[in-house]
Each structure stands twice: as structure tokens, then as C-alpha cells.
PDB file of C-alpha atoms in Angstrom:
ATOM      1  CA  MET A   1    -134.125 -23.706 171.147  1.00 53.00           C
ATOM      2  CA  LYS A   2    -131.589 -22.713 173.790  1.00 52.00           C
ATOM      3  CA  LYS A   3    -128.758 -23.180 171.321  1.00 50.00           C
ATOM      4  CA  ASN A   4    -130.404 -20.861 168.821  1.00 48.00           C
ATOM      5  CA  THR A   5    -131.076 -18.187 171.448  1.00 43.00           C
ATOM      6  CA  LEU A   6    -127.457 -18.454 172.658  1.00 41.00           C
ATOM      7  CA  LEU A   7    -126.112 -18.205 169.137  1.00 39.00           C
ATOM      8  CA  ILE A   8    -128.237 -15.114 168.330  1.00 46.00           C
ATOM      9  CA  THR A   9    -127.160 -13.471 171.641  1.00 42.00           C
ATOM     10  CA  ALA A  10    -123.500 -14.212 170.923  1.00 39.00           C
ATOM     11  CA  LEU A  11    -123.805 -12.723 167.384  1.00 41.00           C
ATOM     12  CA  LEU A  12    -125.476  -9.570 168.695  1.00 40.00           C
ATOM     13  CA  CYS A  13    -122.830  -9.124 171.364  1.00 39.00           C
ATOM     14  CA  PHE A  14    -120.077  -9.586 168.726  1.00 40.00           C
ATOM     15  CA  GLN A  15    -121.706  -6.909 166.575  1.00 42.00           C
ATOM     16  CA  CYS A  16    -121.872  -4.608 169.591  1.00 38.00           C
ATOM     17  CA  LEU A  17    -118.123  -5.067 170.175  1.00 40.00           C
ATOM     18  CA  ASP A  18    -117.394  -4.195 166.581  1.00 54.00           C
ATOM     19  CA  ALA A  19    -119.628  -1.136 166.754  1.00 65.00           C
ATOM     20  CA  GLY A  20    -117.738  -0.104 169.898  1.00 89.00           C
ATOM     21  CA  VAL A  21    -114.389  -0.365 168.113  1.00 93.00           C
ATOM     22  CA  ILE A  22    -115.631   1.877 165.232  1.00 94.00           C
ATOM     23  CA  SER A  23    -117.181   4.318 167.658  1.00 95.00           C
ATOM     24  CA  ASP A  24    -113.863   4.478 169.641  1.00 96.00           C
ATOM     25  CA  LEU A  25    -111.879   5.023 166.519  1.00 96.00           C
ATOM     26  CA  ILE A  26    -114.128   7.884 165.344  1.00 96.00           C
ATOM     27  CA  THR A  27    -113.644   9.560 168.730  1.00 96.00           C
ATOM     28  CA  TYR A  28    -109.846   9.067 168.687  1.00 97.00           C
ATOM     29  CA  PHE A  29    -109.425  10.361 165.128  1.00 97.00           C
ATOM     30  CA  GLY A  30    -111.474  13.412 166.077  1.00 96.00           C
ATOM     31  CA  GLN A  31    -109.137  14.022 169.010  1.00 97.00           C
ATOM     32  CA  GLY A  32    -105.937  13.092 167.173  1.00 96.00           C
ATOM     33  CA  ASP A  33    -105.280  10.527 169.998  1.00 97.00           C
ATOM     34  CA  THR A  34    -102.624   8.277 168.509  1.00 97.00           C
ATOM     35  CA  GLN A  35    -102.009   6.494 171.817  1.00 96.00           C
ATOM     36  CA  HIS A  36    -105.550   5.020 171.666  1.00 97.00           C
ATOM     37  CA  ILE A  37    -105.639   4.593 167.880  1.00 97.00           C
ATOM     38  CA  ALA A  38    -102.457   2.462 168.236  1.00 97.00           C
ATOM     39  CA  GLN A  39    -104.403  -0.054 170.375  1.00 97.00           C
ATOM     40  CA  TYR A  40    -106.470  -0.825 167.238  1.00 98.00           C
ATOM     41  CA  LEU A  41    -103.609  -1.078 164.730  1.00 98.00           C
ATOM     42  CA  ASN A  42    -102.788  -4.426 163.128  1.00 98.00           C
ATOM     43  CA  ASN A  43     -99.172  -5.579 163.362  1.00 98.00           C
ATOM     44  CA  ASN A  44     -98.708  -4.268 159.810  1.00 98.00           C
ATOM     45  CA  VAL A  45    -100.857  -1.490 158.349  1.00 98.00           C
ATOM     46  CA  GLU A  46    -101.206  -0.471 154.788  1.00 98.00           C
ATOM     47  CA  LEU A  47    -100.888   3.321 155.232  1.00 98.00           C
ATOM     48  CA  ALA A  48    -101.221   6.194 152.779  1.00 98.00           C
ATOM     49  CA  ILE A  49    -100.727   9.632 154.287  1.00 95.00           C
ATOM     50  CA  LYS A  50     -99.175  12.677 152.684  1.00 84.00           C
ATOM     51  CA  ASN A  51     -95.852  11.475 151.220  1.00 80.00           C
ATOM     52  CA  ALA A  52     -95.848   8.057 152.934  1.00 84.00           C
ATOM     53  CA  GLU A  53     -97.493   5.125 151.250  1.00 95.00           C
ATOM     54  CA  ASN A  54     -96.398   1.686 152.218  1.00 97.00           C
ATOM     55  CA  VAL A  55     -96.995  -1.185 154.640  1.00 98.00           C
ATOM     56  CA  PHE A  56     -95.725  -0.044 158.023  1.00 97.00           C
ATOM     57  CA  THR A  57     -95.407  -1.806 161.377  1.00 98.00           C
ATOM     58  CA  ARG A  58     -97.782  -0.794 164.187  1.00 97.00           C
ATOM     59  CA  GLN A  59     -95.017   1.426 165.821  1.00 97.00           C
ATOM     60  CA  GLN A  60     -94.102   3.100 162.491  1.00 97.00           C
ATOM     61  CA  THR A  61     -97.810   3.803 161.814  1.00 97.00           C
ATOM     62  CA  GLN A  62     -98.239   5.262 165.289  1.00 97.00           C
ATOM     63  CA  ASN A  63     -95.211   7.490 164.799  1.00 97.00           C
ATOM     64  CA  ILE A  64     -96.418   8.722 161.353  1.00 96.00           C
ATOM     65  CA  LEU A  65     -99.867   9.385 162.737  1.00 97.00           C
ATOM     66  CA  ALA A  66     -98.422  11.287 165.760  1.00 97.00           C
ATOM     67  CA  ASP A  67     -96.374  13.422 163.416  1.00 96.00           C
ATOM     68  CA  PHE A  68     -99.417  14.058 161.222  1.00 97.00           C
ATOM     69  CA  PHE A  69    -101.635  15.127 164.219  1.00 97.00           C
ATOM     70  CA  LYS A  70     -98.857  17.235 165.621  1.00 97.00           C
ATOM     71  CA  LYS A  71     -98.839  19.249 162.383  1.00 96.00           C
ATOM     72  CA  ASN A  72    -102.609  19.083 161.853  1.00 97.00           C
ATOM     73  CA  GLN A  73    -104.567  19.702 165.045  1.00 97.00           C
ATOM     74  CA  PRO A  74    -107.995  18.018 164.697  1.00 97.00           C
ATOM     75  CA  VAL A  75    -111.162  20.076 165.118  1.00 97.00           C
ATOM     76  CA  SER A  76    -113.746  17.403 164.233  1.00 96.00           C
ATOM     77  CA  PHE A  77    -114.251  14.053 162.583  1.00 96.00           C
ATOM     78  CA  THR A  78    -117.540  13.255 160.780  1.00 95.00           C
ATOM     79  CA  ILE A  79    -118.617  10.097 159.017  1.00 95.00           C
ATOM     80  CA  SER A  80    -119.654  10.369 155.412  1.00 96.00           C
ATOM     81  CA  HIS A  81    -120.002   6.604 154.796  1.00 96.00           C
ATOM     82  CA  GLN A  82    -119.722   3.471 156.833  1.00 95.00           C
ATOM     83  CA  GLY A  83    -120.320  -0.177 155.978  1.00 95.00           C
ATOM     84  CA  GLU A  84    -119.603  -3.814 156.713  1.00 93.00           C
ATOM     85  CA  ARG A  85    -118.881  -6.703 154.377  1.00 88.00           C
ATOM     86  CA  GLU A  86    -117.606 -10.200 155.101  1.00 86.00           C
ATOM     87  CA  HIS A  87    -116.539  -9.551 158.731  1.00 86.00           C
ATOM     88  CA  GLN A  88    -114.814  -6.290 157.729  1.00 95.00           C
ATOM     89  CA  GLN A  89    -115.874  -2.832 158.507  1.00 96.00           C
ATOM     90  CA  PHE A  90    -114.890   0.420 156.797  1.00 96.00           C
ATOM     91  CA  VAL A  91    -115.386   4.067 157.527  1.00 97.00           C
ATOM     92  CA  ILE A  92    -114.942   7.017 155.181  1.00 97.00           C
ATOM     93  CA  GLY A  93    -114.941  10.328 157.048  1.00 97.00           C
ATOM     94  CA  ASN A  94    -113.985  13.941 156.926  1.00 97.00           C
ATOM     95  CA  LEU A  95    -111.299  15.150 159.361  1.00 97.00           C
ATOM     96  CA  ALA A  96    -111.349  18.911 159.892  1.00 97.00           C
ATOM     97  CA  THR A  97    -108.079  20.296 161.262  1.00 97.00           C
ATOM     98  CA  LYS A  98    -106.893  23.824 161.999  1.00 96.00           C
ATOM     99  CA  GLN A  99    -104.591  23.473 159.012  1.00 95.00           C
ATOM    100  CA  GLY A 100    -107.113  22.008 156.510  1.00 95.00           C
ATOM    101  CA  ASN A 101    -109.551  19.206 155.703  1.00 97.00           C
ATOM    102  CA  TYR A 102    -108.768  15.588 155.091  1.00 97.00           C
ATOM    103  CA  ARG A 103    -110.682  12.603 153.846  1.00 97.00           C
ATOM    104  CA  VAL A 104    -109.995   9.506 156.007  1.00 97.00           C
ATOM    105  CA  TYR A 105    -110.642   5.898 155.139  1.00 98.00           C
ATOM    106  CA  PHE A 106    -109.951   2.964 157.373  1.00 97.00           C
ATOM    107  CA  LEU A 107    -110.551  -0.728 157.062  1.00 98.00           C
ATOM    108  CA  VAL A 108    -111.086  -2.839 160.209  1.00 97.00           C
ATOM    109  CA  LYS A 109    -110.791  -6.654 160.310  1.00 97.00           C
ATOM    110  CA  ASN A 110    -111.057  -8.558 163.575  1.00 94.00           C
ATOM    111  CA  ASN A 111    -111.239  -5.256 165.455  1.00 96.00           C
ATOM    112  CA  LEU A 112    -107.910  -4.043 164.028  1.00 97.00           C
ATOM    113  CA  ILE A 113    -107.059  -1.392 161.482  1.00 98.00           C
ATOM    114  CA  HIS A 114    -105.434  -3.086 158.399  1.00 98.00           C
ATOM    115  CA  GLN A 115    -105.704  -0.151 155.975  1.00 98.00           C
ATOM    116  CA  LEU A 116    -105.672   3.580 156.558  1.00 98.00           C
ATOM    117  CA  ARG A 117    -105.698   6.500 154.084  1.00 98.00           C
ATOM    118  CA  ILE A 118    -105.600  10.171 154.948  1.00 97.00           C
ATOM    119  CA  GLU A 119    -105.805  12.437 151.924  1.00 96.00           C
ATOM    120  CA  GLU A 120    -106.220  16.222 151.518  1.00 95.00           C
ATOM    121  CA  SER A 121    -109.790  17.127 150.774  1.00 92.00           C
ATOM    122  CA  ASN A 122    -111.099  19.971 148.661  1.00 82.00           C
ATOM    123  CA  ASP A 123    -114.237  20.299 150.811  1.00 67.00           C
TER     124      ASP A 123
END
């Protein structure tokens, strides 16, 4: 009985940690805070943003994001869809900037961003 209770508690705590990562990332994208986003980047990130689409290192991804946010000052970030599947979480959201709106998708595995897409939105 104690083992089952301990296992359930551990699983709930793990889910809370994952939820905290997603919550943090939503906040950081809304602020354009690349320093904090970088803490959650995998060593290599599949990135698609404007004219750049490739697998980039953590540092390259941070630099590309910093350039993007320098040119597109965020106003807000809202979630349009969020889900979890096989220990992976994804978020699809809308990033409003002073220069225009963007659709953002990121995939998180083991609390790190593995895929990130930022596309212009017609909304």
C-alpha cells in the first residue's frame, strides 16, 4: 500500500514539474525572454522561424530567437491548444507582437524544447 501511495505521489509531482515548465515557457514567450527560454532548449532544436528552418544548437537557437524578439516586440501570448502524448507535451499558441501576429508551436520532451515553429499568422 505504501509503495502504491508513493508511486502515485511521485507521478503527480512529476506532472506538476512538467506543468511548471510549460507555464514558464508561456510566460517567457509572452515576454520575449530568450535568456529564460534558453534554459529549456535541448542541445539541438528543430527550429522553423521566418527564413531559418533547420536543426540548430542551443546557442544558435537562442541567438535566432533573440533577433526575432528584437524585431518583434511581444505584446501577449495566448494558448490555442495544448496536449500531452507519450511523455511529450506540445503547445500551440498565438503570439501578438507590435509588428504582427505569429502562430507558435513547441514540443517539449523531458522538460526541454526539441521543436519550435514560429509562423506569421493571418489572425
